[in-house]
Tab-separated table of C-alpha atoms and ligand atoms in Angstrom:
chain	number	residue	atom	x	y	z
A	1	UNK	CA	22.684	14.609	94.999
A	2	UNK	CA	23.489	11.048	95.609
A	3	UNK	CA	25.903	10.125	98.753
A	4	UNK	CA	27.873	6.732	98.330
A	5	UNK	CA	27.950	5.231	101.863
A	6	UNK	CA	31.144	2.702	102.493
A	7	UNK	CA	31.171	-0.518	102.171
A	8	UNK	CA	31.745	-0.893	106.199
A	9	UNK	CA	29.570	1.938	106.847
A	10	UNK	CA	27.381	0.857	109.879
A	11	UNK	CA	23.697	1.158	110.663
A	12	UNK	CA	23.835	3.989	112.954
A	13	UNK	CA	26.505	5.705	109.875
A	14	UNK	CA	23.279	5.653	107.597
A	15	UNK	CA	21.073	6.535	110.301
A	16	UNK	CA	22.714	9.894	110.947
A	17	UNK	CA	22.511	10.239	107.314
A	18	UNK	CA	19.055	10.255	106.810
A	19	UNK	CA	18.204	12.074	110.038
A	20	UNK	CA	20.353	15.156	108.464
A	21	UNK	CA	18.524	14.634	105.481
A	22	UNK	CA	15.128	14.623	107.265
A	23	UNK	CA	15.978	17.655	109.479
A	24	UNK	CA	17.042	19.957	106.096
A	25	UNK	CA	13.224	19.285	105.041
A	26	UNK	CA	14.581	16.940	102.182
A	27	UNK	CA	13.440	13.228	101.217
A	28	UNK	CA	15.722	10.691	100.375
A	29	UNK	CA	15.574	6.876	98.598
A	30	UNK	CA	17.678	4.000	99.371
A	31	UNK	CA	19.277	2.149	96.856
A	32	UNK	CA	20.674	-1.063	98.654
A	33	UNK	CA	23.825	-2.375	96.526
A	34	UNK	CA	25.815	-5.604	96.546
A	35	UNK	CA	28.528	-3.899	98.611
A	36	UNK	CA	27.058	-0.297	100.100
A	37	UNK	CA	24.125	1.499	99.882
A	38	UNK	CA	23.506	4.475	98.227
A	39	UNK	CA	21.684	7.360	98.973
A	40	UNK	CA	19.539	9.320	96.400
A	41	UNK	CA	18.719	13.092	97.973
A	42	UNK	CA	15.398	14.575	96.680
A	43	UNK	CA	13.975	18.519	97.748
A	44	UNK	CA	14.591	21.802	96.909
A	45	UNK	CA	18.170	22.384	94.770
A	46	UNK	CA	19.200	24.946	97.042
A	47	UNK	CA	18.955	22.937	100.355
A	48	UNK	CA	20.457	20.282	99.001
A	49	UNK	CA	23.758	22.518	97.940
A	50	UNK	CA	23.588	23.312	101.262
A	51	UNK	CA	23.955	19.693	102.406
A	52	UNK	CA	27.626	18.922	104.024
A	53	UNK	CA	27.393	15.435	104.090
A	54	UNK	CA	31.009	14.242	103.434
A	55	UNK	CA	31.878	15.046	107.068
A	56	UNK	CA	29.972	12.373	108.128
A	57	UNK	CA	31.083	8.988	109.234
A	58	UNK	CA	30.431	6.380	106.514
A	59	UNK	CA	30.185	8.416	103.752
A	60	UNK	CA	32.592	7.758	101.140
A	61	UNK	CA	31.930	10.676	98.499
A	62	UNK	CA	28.858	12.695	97.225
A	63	UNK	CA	27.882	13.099	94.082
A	64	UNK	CA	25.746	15.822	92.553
A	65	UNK	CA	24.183	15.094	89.391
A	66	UNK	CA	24.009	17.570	86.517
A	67	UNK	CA	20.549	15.855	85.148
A	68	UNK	CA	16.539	16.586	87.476
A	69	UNK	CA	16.729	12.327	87.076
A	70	UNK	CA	17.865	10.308	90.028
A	71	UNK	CA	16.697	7.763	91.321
A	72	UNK	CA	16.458	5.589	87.635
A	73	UNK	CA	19.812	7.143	87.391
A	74	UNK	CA	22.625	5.058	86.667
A	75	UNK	CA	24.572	6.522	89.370
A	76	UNK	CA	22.039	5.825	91.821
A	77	UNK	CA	22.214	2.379	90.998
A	78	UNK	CA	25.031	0.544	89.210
A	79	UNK	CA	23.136	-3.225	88.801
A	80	UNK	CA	20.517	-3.539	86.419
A	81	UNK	CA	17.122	-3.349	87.647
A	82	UNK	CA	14.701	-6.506	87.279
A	83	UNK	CA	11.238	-5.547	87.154
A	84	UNK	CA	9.031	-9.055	88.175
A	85	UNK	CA	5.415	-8.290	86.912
A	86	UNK	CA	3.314	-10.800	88.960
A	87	UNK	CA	6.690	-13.659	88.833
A	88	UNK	CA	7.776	-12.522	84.982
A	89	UNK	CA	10.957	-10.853	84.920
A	90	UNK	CA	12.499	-8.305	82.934
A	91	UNK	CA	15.907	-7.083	82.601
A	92	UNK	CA	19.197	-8.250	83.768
A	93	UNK	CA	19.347	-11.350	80.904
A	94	UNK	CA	15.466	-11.466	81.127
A	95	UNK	CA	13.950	-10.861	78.053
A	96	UNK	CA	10.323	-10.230	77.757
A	97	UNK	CA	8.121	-10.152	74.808
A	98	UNK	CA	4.267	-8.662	74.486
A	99	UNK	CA	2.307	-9.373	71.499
A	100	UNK	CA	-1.183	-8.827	70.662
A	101	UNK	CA	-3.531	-6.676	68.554
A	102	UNK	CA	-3.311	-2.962	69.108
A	103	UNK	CA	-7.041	-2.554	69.944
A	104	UNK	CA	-9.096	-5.460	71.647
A	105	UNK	CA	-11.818	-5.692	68.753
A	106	UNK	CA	-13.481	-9.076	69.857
A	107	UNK	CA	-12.942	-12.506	72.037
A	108	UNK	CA	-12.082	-14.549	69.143
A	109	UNK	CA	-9.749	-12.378	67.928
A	110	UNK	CA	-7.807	-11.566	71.171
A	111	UNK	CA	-8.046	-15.572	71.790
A	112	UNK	CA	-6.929	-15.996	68.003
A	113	UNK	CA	-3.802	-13.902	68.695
A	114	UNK	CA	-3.097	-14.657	72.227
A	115	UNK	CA	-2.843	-18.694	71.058
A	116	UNK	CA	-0.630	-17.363	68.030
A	117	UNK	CA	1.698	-15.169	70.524
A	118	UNK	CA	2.016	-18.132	73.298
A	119	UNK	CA	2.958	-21.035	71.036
A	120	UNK	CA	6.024	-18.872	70.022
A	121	UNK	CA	7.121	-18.155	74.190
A	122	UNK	CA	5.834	-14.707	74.346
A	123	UNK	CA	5.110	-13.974	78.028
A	124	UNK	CA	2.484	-10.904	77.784
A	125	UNK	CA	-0.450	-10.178	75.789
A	126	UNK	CA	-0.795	-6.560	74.630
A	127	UNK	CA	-4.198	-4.953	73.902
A	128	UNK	CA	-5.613	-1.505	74.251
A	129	UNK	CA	-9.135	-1.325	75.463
A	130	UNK	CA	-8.773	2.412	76.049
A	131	UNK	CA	-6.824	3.891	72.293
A	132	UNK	CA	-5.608	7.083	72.268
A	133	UNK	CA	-6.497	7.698	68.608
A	134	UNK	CA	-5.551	10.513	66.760
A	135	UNK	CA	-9.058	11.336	65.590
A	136	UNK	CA	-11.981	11.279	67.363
A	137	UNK	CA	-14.072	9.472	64.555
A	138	UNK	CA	-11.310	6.773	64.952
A	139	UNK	CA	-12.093	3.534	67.018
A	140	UNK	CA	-11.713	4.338	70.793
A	141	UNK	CA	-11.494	0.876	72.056
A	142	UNK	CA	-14.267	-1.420	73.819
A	143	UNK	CA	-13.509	-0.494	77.478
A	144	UNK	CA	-13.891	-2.120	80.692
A	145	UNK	CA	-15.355	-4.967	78.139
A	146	UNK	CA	-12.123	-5.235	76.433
A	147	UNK	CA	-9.732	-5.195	79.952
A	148	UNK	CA	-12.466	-8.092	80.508
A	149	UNK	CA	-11.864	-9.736	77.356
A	150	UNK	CA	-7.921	-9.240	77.838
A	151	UNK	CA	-7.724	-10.767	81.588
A	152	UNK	CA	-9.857	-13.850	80.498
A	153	UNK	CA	-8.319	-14.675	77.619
A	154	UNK	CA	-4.867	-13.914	79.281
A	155	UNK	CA	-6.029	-16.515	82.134
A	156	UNK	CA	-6.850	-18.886	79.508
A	157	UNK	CA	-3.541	-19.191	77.712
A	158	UNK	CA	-1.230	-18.546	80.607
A	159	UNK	CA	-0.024	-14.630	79.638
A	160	UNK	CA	-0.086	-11.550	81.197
A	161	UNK	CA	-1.882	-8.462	80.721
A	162	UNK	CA	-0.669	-5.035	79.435
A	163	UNK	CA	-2.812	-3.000	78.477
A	164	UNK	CA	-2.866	1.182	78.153
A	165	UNK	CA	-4.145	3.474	80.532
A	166	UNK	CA	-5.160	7.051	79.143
A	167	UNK	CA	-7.208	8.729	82.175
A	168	UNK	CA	-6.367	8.961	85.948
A	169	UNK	CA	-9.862	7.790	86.814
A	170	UNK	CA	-9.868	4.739	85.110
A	171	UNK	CA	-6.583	3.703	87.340
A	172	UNK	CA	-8.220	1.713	89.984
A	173	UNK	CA	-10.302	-0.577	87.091
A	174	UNK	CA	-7.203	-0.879	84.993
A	175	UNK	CA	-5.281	-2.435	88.249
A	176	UNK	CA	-7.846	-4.940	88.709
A	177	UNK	CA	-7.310	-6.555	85.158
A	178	UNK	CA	-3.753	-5.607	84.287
A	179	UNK	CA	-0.772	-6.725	85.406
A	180	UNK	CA	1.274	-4.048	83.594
A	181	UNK	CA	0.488	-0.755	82.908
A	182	UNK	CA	1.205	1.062	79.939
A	183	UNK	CA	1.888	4.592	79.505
A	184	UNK	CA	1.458	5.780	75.622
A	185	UNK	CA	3.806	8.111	73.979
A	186	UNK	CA	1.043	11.104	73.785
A	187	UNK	CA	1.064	10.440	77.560
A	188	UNK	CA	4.705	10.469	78.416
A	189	UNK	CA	4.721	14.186	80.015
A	190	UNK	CA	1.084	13.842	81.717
A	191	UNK	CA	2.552	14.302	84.458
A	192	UNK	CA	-0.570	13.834	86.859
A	193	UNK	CA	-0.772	10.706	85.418
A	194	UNK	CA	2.420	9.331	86.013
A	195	UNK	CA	2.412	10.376	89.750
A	196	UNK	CA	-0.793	8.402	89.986
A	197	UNK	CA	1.067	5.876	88.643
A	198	UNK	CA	4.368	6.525	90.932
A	199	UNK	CA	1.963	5.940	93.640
A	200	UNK	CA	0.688	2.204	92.940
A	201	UNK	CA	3.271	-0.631	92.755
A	202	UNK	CA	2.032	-1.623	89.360
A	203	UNK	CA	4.740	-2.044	86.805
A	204	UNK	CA	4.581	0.508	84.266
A	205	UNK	CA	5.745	0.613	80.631
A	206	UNK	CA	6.830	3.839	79.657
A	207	UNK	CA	6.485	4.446	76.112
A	208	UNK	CA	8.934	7.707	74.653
A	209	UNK	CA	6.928	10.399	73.623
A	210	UNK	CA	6.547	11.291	69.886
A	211	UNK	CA	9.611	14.117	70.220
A	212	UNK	CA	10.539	13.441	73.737
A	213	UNK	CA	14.547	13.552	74.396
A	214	UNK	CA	16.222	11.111	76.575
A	215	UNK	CA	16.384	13.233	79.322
A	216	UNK	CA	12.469	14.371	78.978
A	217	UNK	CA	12.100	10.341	79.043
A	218	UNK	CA	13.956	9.577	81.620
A	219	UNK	CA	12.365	12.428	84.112
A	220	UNK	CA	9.083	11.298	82.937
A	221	UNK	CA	10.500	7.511	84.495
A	222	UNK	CA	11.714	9.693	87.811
A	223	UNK	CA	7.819	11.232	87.874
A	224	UNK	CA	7.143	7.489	88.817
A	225	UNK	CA	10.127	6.759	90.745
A	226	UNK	CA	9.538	9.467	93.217
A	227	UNK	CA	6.032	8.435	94.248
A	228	UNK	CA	7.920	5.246	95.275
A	229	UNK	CA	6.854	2.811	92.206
A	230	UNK	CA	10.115	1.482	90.965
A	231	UNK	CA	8.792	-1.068	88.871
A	232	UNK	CA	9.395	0.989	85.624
A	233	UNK	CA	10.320	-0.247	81.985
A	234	UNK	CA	11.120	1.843	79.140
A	235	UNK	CA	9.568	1.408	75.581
A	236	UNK	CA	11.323	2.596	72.234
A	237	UNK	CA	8.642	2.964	70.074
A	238	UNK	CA	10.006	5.932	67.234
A	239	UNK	CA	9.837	9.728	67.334
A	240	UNK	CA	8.999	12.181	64.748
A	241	UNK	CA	11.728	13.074	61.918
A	242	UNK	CA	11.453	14.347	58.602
A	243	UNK	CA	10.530	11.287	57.434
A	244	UNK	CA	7.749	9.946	55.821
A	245	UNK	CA	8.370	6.445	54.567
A	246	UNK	CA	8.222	5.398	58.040
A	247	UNK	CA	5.367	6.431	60.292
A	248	UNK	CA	8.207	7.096	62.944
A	249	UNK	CA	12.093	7.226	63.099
A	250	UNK	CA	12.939	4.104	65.087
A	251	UNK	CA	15.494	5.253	67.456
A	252	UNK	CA	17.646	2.475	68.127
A	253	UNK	CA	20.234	4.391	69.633
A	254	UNK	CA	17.654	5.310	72.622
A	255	UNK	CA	18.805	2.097	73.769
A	256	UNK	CA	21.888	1.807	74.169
A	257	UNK	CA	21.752	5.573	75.716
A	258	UNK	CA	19.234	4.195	77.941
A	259	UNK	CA	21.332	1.456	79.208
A	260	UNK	CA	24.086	4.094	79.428
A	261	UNK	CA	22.002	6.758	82.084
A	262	UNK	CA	19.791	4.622	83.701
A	263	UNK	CA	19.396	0.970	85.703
A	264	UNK	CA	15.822	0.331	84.176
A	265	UNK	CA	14.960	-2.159	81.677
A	266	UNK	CA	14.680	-0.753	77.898
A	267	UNK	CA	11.917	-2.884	75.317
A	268	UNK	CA	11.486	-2.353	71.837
A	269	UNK	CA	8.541	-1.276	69.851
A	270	UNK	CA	9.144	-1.801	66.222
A	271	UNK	CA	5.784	-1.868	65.375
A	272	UNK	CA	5.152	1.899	65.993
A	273	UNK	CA	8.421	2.693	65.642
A	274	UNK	CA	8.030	1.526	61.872
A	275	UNK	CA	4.378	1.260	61.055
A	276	UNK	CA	4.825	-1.267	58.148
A	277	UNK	CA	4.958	-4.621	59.123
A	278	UNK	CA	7.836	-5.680	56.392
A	279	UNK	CA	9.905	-3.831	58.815
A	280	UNK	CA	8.993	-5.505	61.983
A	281	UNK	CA	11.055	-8.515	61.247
A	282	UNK	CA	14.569	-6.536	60.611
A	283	UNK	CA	13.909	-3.640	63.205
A	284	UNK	CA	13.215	-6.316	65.836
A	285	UNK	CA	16.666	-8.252	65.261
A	286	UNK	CA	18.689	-4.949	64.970
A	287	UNK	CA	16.382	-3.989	69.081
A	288	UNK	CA	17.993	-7.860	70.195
A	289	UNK	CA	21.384	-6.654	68.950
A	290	UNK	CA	21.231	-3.432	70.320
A	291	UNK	CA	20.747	-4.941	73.817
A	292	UNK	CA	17.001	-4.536	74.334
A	293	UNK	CA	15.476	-6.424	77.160
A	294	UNK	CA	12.294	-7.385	75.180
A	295	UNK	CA	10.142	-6.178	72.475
A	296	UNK	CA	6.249	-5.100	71.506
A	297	UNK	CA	5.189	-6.497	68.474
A	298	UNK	CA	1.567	-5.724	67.149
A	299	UNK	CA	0.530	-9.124	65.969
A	300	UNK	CA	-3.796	-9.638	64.348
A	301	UNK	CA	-4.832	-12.609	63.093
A	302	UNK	CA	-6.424	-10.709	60.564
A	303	UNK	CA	-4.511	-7.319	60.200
A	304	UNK	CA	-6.602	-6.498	56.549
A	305	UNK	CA	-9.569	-6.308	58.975
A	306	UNK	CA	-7.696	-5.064	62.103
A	307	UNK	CA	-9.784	-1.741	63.386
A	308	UNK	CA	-6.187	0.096	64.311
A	309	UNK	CA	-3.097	-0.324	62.929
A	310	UNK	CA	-3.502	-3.216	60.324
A	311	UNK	CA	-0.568	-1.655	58.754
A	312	UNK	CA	2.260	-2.150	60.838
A	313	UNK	CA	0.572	-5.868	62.869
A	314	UNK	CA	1.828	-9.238	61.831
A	315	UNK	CA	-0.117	-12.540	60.971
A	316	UNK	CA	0.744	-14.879	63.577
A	317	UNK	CA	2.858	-16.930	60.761
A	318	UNK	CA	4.842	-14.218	60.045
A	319	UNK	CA	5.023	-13.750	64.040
A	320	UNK	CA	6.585	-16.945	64.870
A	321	UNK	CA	9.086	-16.393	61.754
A	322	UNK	CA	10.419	-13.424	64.068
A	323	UNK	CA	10.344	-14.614	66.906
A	324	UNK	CA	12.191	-17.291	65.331
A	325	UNK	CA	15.107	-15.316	64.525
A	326	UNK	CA	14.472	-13.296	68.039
A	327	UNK	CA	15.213	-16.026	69.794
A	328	UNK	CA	18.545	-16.464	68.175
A	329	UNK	CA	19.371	-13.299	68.331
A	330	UNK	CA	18.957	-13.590	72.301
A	331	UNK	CA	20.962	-16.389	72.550
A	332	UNK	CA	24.403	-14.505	71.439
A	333	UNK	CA	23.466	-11.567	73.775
A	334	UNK	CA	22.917	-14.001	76.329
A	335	UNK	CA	19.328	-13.314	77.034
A	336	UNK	CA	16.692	-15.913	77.825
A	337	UNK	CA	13.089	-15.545	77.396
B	401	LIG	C1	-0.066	1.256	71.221
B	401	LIG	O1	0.775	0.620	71.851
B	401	LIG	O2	-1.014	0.729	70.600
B	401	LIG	C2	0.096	2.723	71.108
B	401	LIG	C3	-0.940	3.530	70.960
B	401	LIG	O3	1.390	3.088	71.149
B	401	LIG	P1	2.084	4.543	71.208
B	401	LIG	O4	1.613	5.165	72.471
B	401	LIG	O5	3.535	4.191	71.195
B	401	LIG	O6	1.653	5.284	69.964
B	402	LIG	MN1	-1.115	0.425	67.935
């Protein structure tokens, strides 16, 4: 349930509020407004039904939501969220864009694409040091050496770092080098991981599962919310259709429904969501159009070579001719990078 305090609802008003909410053995999150705050009620379904709370002085309605999600809930929150990783913003006319080579494979070529990726305004460097690969014969990523490689290079050329995190223990090392974590699609609904997550205030890319629905999505987002990390952005990256030109179904539609439910930024993945790099360049206009707040592009200096996905990265040429177009693109939906 969410209650909508007034607008000349006083202190005490919202302190009688959450001291009800308190003594019913439910938690609740504030959600400060322009005008009036709002009140997200979390607990048990059946306390909460029990809750009378539009008796009370300085609340102006309640409103009991149909969907588990709350607090990224559009009707918890009616502004767009910004999420600032480490003075970056995203979200609300910010547009972010993270480039790099799916797997860290060496220095020179992290360096190599992390010069490419800058030149062109991109604001993060993307690299997985720990893959989730669907074989285990496949390359599982350098490691600690690679979220090395990834924050020293990042230094260097002025980006930030996000980078993949697959296993709960490895969350205090990731922190130290990243400055954004990212959750992968086969880890949308582990949902031990994303309280561990919910618990730090790192900012966390959420990546949709392979056949996760908008509402599975969107309670994975609330797994994180709850533990009190707000700093959440959603990634598009393609789910599984019948389809098998494309490696994935690009869902471009998951945006705009996105911007419809929730207050969270929304990026675009067209690189997994296509996994052929001739479609990178038209997929990643149509995500600008659509109203995405940033995209992930997979970009290798040498993709022939590339130890994962050489098939869907981009040379940094054909990078810049993108972001190129990108940056056009953002212009007439009045984004700035
Ligand atoms: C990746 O970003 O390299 C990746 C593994 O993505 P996803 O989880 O979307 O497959
Ligand atoms: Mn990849």
């Amino acid at each position: 349930m969410i209650i909508v305090m007034k607008p000349e609802a006083t202190a005490n008003d919202l302190e009688a509020v959450k001291n009800k909410i308190k003594n019913e053995g439910l938690d609740y999150h504030l959600s400060q407004g322009s005008s009036r705050t709002i009140v997200g009620v979390i607990g048990d379904k059946k306390k909460i039904a029990m809750l009378q709370m539009n008796s009370f002085s300085g609340v102006e309605k309640t409103v009991s939501i149909t969907e588990k999600y709350k607090l990224v809930s559009r009707e918890f929150k009616k502004e767009d969220s910004v999420v600032d990783v480490d003075g970056v913003k995203i979200g609300g006319g910010h547009f972010a864009v993270m480039a790099g080579p799916c797997s860290v494979e060496s220095r020179e070529q992290l360096l190599e694409a992390a010069r490419a990726v800058k030149e062109c305004g991109v604001q993060f460097l993307r690299g997985g040091a720990f893959k989730p690969r669907t074989s285990p014969y496949d390359f599982q990523g350098l490691g600690v050496e690679g979220l090395k490689m990834m924050r020293s290079v990042a230094d260097e050329t002025g980006l930030k770092v996000v980078t993949e995190i697959v296993n709960i223990n490895d969350i205090d090392t990731i922190c130290q080098y990243a400055d954004m974590l990212q959750i992968g699609a086969r880890n949308m609904q582990n949902f031990q991981l994303l309280k561990e997550v919910g618990l730090t205030r790192k900012p966390v890319l959420l990546k949709r599962g392979l056949s996760a629905t908008i509402s599975e999505w969107l309670n994975a987002a609330e797994y994180i919310a709850s533990g009190g990390n707000y700093n959440i952005v959603f990634c598009e990256r393609g789910i599984r259709t019948y389809e098998t030109f494309t490696r994935n179904t690009l869902d471009l539609s998951a945006v705009a429904a996105v911007k419809e439910l929730s207050h969270l930024p929304i990026i675009v993945d067209p690189s997994h969501g296509t996994g052929r790099w001739q479609m990178v360049q038209p997929m990643a206009r149509a995500a600008v159009a659509a109203g995405a707040d940033g995209l992930m592009i997979e970009v290798h200096p040498h993709p022939e070579v590339a130890l994962s996905d050489g098939d869907q990265s981009l040379k940094p040429a054909n990078f810049k001719i993108v972001m190129d177009e990108v940056k056009q693109i953002m212009k007439i939906m009045g984004k700035t990078l």
